[in-house]
PDB file of C-alpha atoms in Angstrom:
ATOM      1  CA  UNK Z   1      66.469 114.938 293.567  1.00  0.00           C
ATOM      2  CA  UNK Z   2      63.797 113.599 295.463  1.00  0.00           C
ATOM      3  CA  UNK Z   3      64.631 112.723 299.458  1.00  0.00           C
ATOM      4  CA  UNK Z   4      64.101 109.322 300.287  1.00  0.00           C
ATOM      5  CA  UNK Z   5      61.160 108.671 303.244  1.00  0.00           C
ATOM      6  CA  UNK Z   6      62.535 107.703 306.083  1.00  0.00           C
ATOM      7  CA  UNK Z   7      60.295 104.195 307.344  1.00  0.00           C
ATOM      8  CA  UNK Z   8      59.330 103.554 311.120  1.00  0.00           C
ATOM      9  CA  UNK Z   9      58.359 100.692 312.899  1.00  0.00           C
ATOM     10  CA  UNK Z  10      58.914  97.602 311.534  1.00  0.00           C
ATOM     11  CA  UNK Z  11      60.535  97.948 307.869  1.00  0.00           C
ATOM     12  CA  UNK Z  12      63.262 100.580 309.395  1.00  0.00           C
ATOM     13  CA  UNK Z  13      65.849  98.339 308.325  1.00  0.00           C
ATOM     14  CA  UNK Z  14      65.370  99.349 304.622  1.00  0.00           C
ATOM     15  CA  UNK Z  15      66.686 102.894 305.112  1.00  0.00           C
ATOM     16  CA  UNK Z  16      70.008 101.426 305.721  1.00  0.00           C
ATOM     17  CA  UNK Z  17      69.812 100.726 301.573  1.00  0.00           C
ATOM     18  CA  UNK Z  18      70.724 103.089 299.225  1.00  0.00           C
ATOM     19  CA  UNK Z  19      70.704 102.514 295.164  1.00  0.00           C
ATOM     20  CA  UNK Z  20      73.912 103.880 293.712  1.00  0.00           C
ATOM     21  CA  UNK Z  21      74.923 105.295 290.714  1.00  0.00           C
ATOM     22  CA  UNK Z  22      74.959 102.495 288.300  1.00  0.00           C
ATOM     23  CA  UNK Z  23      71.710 101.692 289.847  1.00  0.00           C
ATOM     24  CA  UNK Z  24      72.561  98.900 291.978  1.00  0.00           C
ATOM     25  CA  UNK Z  25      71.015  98.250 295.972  1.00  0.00           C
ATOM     26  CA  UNK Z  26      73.751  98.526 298.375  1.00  0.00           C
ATOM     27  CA  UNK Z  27      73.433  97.729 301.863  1.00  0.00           C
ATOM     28  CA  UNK Z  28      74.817 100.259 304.210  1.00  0.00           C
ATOM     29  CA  UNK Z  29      74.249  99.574 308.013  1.00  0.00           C
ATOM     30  CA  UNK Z  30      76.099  97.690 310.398  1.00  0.00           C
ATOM     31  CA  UNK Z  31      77.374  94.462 309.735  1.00  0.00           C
ATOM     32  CA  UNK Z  32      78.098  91.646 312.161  1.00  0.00           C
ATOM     33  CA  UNK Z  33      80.733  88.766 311.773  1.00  0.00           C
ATOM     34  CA  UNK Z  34      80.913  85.585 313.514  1.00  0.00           C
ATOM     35  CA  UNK Z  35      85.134  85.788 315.858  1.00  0.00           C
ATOM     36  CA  UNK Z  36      84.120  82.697 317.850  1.00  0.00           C
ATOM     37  CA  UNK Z  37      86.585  80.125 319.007  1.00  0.00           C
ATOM     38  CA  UNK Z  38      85.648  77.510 316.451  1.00  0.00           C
ATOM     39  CA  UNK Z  39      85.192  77.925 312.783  1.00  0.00           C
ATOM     40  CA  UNK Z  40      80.985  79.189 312.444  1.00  0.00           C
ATOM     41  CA  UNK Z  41      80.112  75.987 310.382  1.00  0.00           C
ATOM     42  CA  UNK Z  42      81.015  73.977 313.503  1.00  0.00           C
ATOM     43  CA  UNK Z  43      79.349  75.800 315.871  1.00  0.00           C
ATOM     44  CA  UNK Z  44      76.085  76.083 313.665  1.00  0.00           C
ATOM     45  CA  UNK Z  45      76.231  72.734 313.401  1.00  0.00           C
ATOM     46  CA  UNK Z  46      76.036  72.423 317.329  1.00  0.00           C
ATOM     47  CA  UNK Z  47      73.359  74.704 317.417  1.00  0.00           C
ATOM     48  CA  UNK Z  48      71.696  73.097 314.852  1.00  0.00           C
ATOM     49  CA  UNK Z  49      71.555  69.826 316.102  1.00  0.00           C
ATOM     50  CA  UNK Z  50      70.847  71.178 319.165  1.00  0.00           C
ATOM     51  CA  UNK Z  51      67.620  72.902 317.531  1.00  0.00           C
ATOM     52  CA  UNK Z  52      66.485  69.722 315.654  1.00  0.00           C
ATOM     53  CA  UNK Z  53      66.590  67.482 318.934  1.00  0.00           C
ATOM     54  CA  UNK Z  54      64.475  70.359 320.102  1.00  0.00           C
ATOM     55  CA  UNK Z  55      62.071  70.230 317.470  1.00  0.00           C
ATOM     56  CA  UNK Z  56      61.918  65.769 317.270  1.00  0.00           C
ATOM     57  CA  UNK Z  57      61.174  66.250 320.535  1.00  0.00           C
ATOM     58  CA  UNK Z  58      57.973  68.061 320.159  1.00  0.00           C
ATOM     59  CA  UNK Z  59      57.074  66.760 316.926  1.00  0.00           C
ATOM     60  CA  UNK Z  60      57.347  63.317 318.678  1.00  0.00           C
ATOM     61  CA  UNK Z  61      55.017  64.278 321.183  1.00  0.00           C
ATOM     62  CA  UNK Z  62      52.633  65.702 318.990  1.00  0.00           C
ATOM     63  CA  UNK Z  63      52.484  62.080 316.934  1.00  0.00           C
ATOM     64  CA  UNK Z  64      52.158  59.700 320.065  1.00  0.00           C
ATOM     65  CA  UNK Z  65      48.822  59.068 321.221  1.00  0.00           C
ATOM     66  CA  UNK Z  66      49.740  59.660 325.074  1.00  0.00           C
ATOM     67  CA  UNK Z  67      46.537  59.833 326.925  1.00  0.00           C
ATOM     68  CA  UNK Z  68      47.225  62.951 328.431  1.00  0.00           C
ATOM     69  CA  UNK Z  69      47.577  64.815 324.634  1.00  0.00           C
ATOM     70  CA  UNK Z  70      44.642  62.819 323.455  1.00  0.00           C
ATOM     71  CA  UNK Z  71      40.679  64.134 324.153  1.00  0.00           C
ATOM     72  CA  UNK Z  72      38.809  66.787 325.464  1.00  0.00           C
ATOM     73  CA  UNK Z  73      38.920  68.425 328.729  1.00  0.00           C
ATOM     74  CA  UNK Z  74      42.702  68.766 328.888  1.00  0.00           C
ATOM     75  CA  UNK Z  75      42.761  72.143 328.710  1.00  0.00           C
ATOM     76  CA  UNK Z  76      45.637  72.584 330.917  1.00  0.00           C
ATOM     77  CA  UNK Z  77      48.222  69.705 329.145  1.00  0.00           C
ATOM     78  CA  UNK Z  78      47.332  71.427 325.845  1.00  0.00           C
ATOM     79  CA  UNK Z  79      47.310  74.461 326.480  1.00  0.00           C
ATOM     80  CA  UNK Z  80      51.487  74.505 327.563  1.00  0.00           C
ATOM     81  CA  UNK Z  81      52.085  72.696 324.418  1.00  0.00           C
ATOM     82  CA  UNK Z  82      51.000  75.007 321.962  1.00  0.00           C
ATOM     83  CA  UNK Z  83      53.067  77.592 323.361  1.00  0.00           C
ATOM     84  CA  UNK Z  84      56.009  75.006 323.552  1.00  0.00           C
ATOM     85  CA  UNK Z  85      55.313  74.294 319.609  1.00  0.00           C
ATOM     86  CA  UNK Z  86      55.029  78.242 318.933  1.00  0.00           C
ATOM     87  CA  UNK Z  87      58.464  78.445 320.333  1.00  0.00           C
ATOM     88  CA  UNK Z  88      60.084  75.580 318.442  1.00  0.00           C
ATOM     89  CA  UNK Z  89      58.773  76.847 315.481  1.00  0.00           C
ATOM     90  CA  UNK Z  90      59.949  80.769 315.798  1.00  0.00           C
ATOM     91  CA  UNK Z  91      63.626  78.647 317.036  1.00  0.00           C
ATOM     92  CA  UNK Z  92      63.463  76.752 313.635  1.00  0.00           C
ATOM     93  CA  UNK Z  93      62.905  79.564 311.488  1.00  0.00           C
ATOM     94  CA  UNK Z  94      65.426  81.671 313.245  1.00  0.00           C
ATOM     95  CA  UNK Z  95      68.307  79.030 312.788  1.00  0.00           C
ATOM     96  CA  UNK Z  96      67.696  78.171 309.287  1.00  0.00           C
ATOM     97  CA  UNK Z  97      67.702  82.081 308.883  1.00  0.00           C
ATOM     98  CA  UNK Z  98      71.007  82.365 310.834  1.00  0.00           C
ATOM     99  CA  UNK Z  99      72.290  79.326 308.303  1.00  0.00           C
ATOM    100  CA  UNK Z 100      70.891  80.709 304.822  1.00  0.00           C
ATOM    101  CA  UNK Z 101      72.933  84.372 305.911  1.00  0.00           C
ATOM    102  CA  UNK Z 102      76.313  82.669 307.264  1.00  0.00           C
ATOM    103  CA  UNK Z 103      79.101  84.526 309.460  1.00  0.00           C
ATOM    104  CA  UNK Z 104      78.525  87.831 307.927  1.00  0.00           C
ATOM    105  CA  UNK Z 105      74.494  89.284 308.955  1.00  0.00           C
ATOM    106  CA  UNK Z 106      73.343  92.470 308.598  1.00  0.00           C
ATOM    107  CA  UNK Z 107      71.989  93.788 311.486  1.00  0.00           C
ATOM    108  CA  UNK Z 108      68.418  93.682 310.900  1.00  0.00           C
ATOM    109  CA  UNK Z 109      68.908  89.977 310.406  1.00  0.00           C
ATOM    110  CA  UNK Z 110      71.252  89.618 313.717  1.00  0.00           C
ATOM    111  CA  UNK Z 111      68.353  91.188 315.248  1.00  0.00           C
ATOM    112  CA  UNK Z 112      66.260  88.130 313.995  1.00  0.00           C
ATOM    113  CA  UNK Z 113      67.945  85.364 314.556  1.00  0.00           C
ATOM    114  CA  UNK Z 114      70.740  86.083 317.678  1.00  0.00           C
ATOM    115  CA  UNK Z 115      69.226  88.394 319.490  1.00  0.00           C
ATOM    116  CA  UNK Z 116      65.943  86.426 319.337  1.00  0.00           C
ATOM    117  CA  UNK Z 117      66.692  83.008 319.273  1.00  0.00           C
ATOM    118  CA  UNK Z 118      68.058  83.042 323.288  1.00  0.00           C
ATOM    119  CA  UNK Z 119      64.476  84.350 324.046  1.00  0.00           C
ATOM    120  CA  UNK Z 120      62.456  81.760 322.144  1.00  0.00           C
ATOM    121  CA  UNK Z 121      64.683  78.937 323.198  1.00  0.00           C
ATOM    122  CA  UNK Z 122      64.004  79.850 326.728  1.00  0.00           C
ATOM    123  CA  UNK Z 123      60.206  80.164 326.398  1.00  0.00           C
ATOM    124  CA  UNK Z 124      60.097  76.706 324.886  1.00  0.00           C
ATOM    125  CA  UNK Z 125      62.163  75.399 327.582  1.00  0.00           C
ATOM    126  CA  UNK Z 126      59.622  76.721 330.182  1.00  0.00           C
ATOM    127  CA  UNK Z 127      56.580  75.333 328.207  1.00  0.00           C
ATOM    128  CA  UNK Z 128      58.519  72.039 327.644  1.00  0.00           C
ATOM    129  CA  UNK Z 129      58.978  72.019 331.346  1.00  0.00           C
ATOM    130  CA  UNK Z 130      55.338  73.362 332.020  1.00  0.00           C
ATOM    131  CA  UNK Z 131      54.154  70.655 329.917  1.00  0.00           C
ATOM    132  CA  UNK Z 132      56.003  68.087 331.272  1.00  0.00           C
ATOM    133  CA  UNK Z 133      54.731  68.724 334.741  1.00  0.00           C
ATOM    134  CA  UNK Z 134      51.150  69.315 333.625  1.00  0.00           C
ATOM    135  CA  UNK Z 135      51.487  65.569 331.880  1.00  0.00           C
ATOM    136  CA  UNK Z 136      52.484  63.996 335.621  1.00  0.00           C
ATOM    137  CA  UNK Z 137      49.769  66.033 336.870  1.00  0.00           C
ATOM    138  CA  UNK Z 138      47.640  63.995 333.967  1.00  0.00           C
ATOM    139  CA  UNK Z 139      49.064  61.137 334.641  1.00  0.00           C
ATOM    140  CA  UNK Z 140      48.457  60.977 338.534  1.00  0.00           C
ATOM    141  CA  UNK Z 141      44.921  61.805 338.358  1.00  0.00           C
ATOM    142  CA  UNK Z 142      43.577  60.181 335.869  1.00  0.00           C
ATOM    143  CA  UNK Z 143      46.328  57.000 335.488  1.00  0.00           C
ATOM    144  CA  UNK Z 144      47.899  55.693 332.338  1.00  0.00           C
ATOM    145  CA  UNK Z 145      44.757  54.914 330.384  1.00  0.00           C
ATOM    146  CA  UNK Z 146      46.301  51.535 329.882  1.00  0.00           C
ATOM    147  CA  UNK Z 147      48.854  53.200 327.747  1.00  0.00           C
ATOM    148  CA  UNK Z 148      52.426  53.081 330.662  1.00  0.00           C
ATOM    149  CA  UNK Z 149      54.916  53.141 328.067  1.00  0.00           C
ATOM    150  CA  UNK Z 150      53.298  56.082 325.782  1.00  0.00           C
ATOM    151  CA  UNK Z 151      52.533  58.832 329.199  1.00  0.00           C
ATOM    152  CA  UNK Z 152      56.163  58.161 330.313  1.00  0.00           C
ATOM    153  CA  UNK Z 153      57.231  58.390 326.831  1.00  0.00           C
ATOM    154  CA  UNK Z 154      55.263  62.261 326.518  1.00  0.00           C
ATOM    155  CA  UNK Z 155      57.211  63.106 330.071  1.00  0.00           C
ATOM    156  CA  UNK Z 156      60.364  61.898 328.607  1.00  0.00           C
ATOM    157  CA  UNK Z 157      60.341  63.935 325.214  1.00  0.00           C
ATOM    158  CA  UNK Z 158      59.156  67.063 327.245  1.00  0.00           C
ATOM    159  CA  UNK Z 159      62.383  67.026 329.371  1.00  0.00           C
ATOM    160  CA  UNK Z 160      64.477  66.132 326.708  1.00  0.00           C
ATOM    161  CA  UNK Z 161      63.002  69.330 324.503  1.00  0.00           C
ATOM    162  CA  UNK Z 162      64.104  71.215 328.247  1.00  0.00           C
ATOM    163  CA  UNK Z 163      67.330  69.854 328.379  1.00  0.00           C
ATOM    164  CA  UNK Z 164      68.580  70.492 324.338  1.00  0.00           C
ATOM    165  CA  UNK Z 165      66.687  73.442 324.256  1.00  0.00           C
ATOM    166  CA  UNK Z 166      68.975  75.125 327.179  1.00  0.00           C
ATOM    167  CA  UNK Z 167      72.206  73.575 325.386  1.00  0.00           C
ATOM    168  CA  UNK Z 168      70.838  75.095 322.774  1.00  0.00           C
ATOM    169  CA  UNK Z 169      70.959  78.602 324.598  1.00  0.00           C
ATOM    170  CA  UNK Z 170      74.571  78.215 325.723  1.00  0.00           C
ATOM    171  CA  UNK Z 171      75.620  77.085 322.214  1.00  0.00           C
ATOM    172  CA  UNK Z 172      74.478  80.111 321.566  1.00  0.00           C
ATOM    173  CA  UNK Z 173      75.840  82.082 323.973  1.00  0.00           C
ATOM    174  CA  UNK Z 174      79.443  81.039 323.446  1.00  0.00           C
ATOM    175  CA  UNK Z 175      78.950  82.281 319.453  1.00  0.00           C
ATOM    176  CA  UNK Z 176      81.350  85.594 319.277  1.00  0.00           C
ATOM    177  CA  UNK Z 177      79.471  88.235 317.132  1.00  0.00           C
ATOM    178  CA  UNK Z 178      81.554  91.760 316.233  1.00  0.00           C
ATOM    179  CA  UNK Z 179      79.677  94.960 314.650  1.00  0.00           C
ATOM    180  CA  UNK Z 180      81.030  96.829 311.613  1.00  0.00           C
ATOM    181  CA  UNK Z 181      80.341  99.365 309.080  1.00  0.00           C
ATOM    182  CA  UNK Z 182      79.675  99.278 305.911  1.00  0.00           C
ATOM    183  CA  UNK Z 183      79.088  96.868 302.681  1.00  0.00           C
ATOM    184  CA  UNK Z 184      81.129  94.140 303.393  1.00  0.00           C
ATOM    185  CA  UNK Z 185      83.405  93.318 305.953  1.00  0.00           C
ATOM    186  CA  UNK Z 186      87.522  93.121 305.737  1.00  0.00           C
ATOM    187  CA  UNK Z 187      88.362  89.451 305.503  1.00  0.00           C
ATOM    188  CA  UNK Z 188      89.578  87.853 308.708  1.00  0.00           C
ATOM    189  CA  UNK Z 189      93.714  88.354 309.367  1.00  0.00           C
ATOM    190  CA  UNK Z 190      95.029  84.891 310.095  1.00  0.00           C
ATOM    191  CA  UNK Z 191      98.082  86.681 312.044  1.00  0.00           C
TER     192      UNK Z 191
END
C-alpha cells in the first residue's frame, strides 16, 4: 500500500484524515469542546450580537454621506476605513464559521475562528478608533460641509464599532475551549 504524502503549509490540516476500511473519511486530530460557564448557544449569541453591532456599525458608515467619507483627497479618512471594513469582514466570516461548526471544532477550524477572531476584532477596533479620530481631524479642518448631524453621526458609529468590537473580544475571552483526541468527543458528565 501506497504511503500517503504528507502536505505542508497551508492544507496540513488534511493529514489529520484518514479513509478507513469501509471507505469512509474520518477525522483524526485534536478536537476542541466548548466547558464555558454558560451553555455555548448563549454565549454565541453574545458574541454574535456583539459581532453584528460591529458590522451595522461600519456598514452604517459606509451608507451615510458624511462629508468626511465622501470625495477625493481624503486619503487619510479612507484609508483607516478600509482596513476597519477588512477586519469586520474576516470577524464575520470567522463567527458564522464558529456557528455553522458548534461546541465541538476540529482544530484546524479552532485555529480559524478562536484563535483568530481576538486578533481581527482588535485590528478593527484600532481602525474604528483610527478612523474615528481621522474623521474629527476632517471635521475640524474642513467643517461640517453643512451636513452637522451626518459628521457627528460617522464619529459616533466609529466609536460604537470600538466599543462592541472590544466586548466582542472579552466575550470571547471568557468562552472555555478544552483539547481532545480523536473522532468525536465523550459527551459532557452532568455530575
Amino acid at each position: 500500500m501506497a504511503e500517503k504524502k504528507k502536505r505542508k503549509g497551508r492544507r496540513a490540516y488534511l493529514n489529520d484524515f484518514y479513509t478507513d476500511v469501509s471507505g469512509n473519511i474520518v477525522y483524526n486530530g485534536v478536537m476542541y469542546r466548548y466547558e464555558g460557564d454558560m451553555p455555548f448557544n448563549k454565549a454565541y449569541r453574545r458574541l454574535g450580537a456583539l459581532c453584528g453591532l460591529v458590522f451595522l456599525s461600519v456598514f452604517a458608515v459606509a451608507c451615510i454621506p458624511a462629508p468626511s467619507m465622501l470625495g477625493y483627497g481624503k486619503l487619510y479618512v479612507i484609508l483607516p476605513f478600509l482596513f476597519e471594513a477588512l477586519g469586520v469582514l474576516l470577524t464575520v466570516w470567522a463567527a458564522i464559521r464558529l456557528r455553522a461548526n458548534g461546541p465541538d471544532l476540529r482544530s484546524y477550524v479552532w485555529e480559524a475562528t478562536v484563535k483568530k477572531l481576538p486578533w481581527w476584532l482588535e485590528m478593527t477596533a484600532f481602525f474604528a478608533g483610527a478612523s474615528a479620530v481621522c474623521n474629527v481631524i476632517y471635521l475640524a479642518i474642513n467643517g461640517f460641509e453643512g451636513k452637522v448631524f451626518l459628521g457627528l453621526l460617522a464619529v459616533a458609529l466609529h466609536i460604537t464599532a470600538v466599543v462592541s468590537a472590544l466586548l466582542s473580544i472579552r466575550a470571547l475571552r471568557s468562552m472555555t475551549w478544552i483539547a481532545g483526541e480523536g473522532e468525536r468527543l465523550p459527551p459532557k458528565s452532568e455530575d
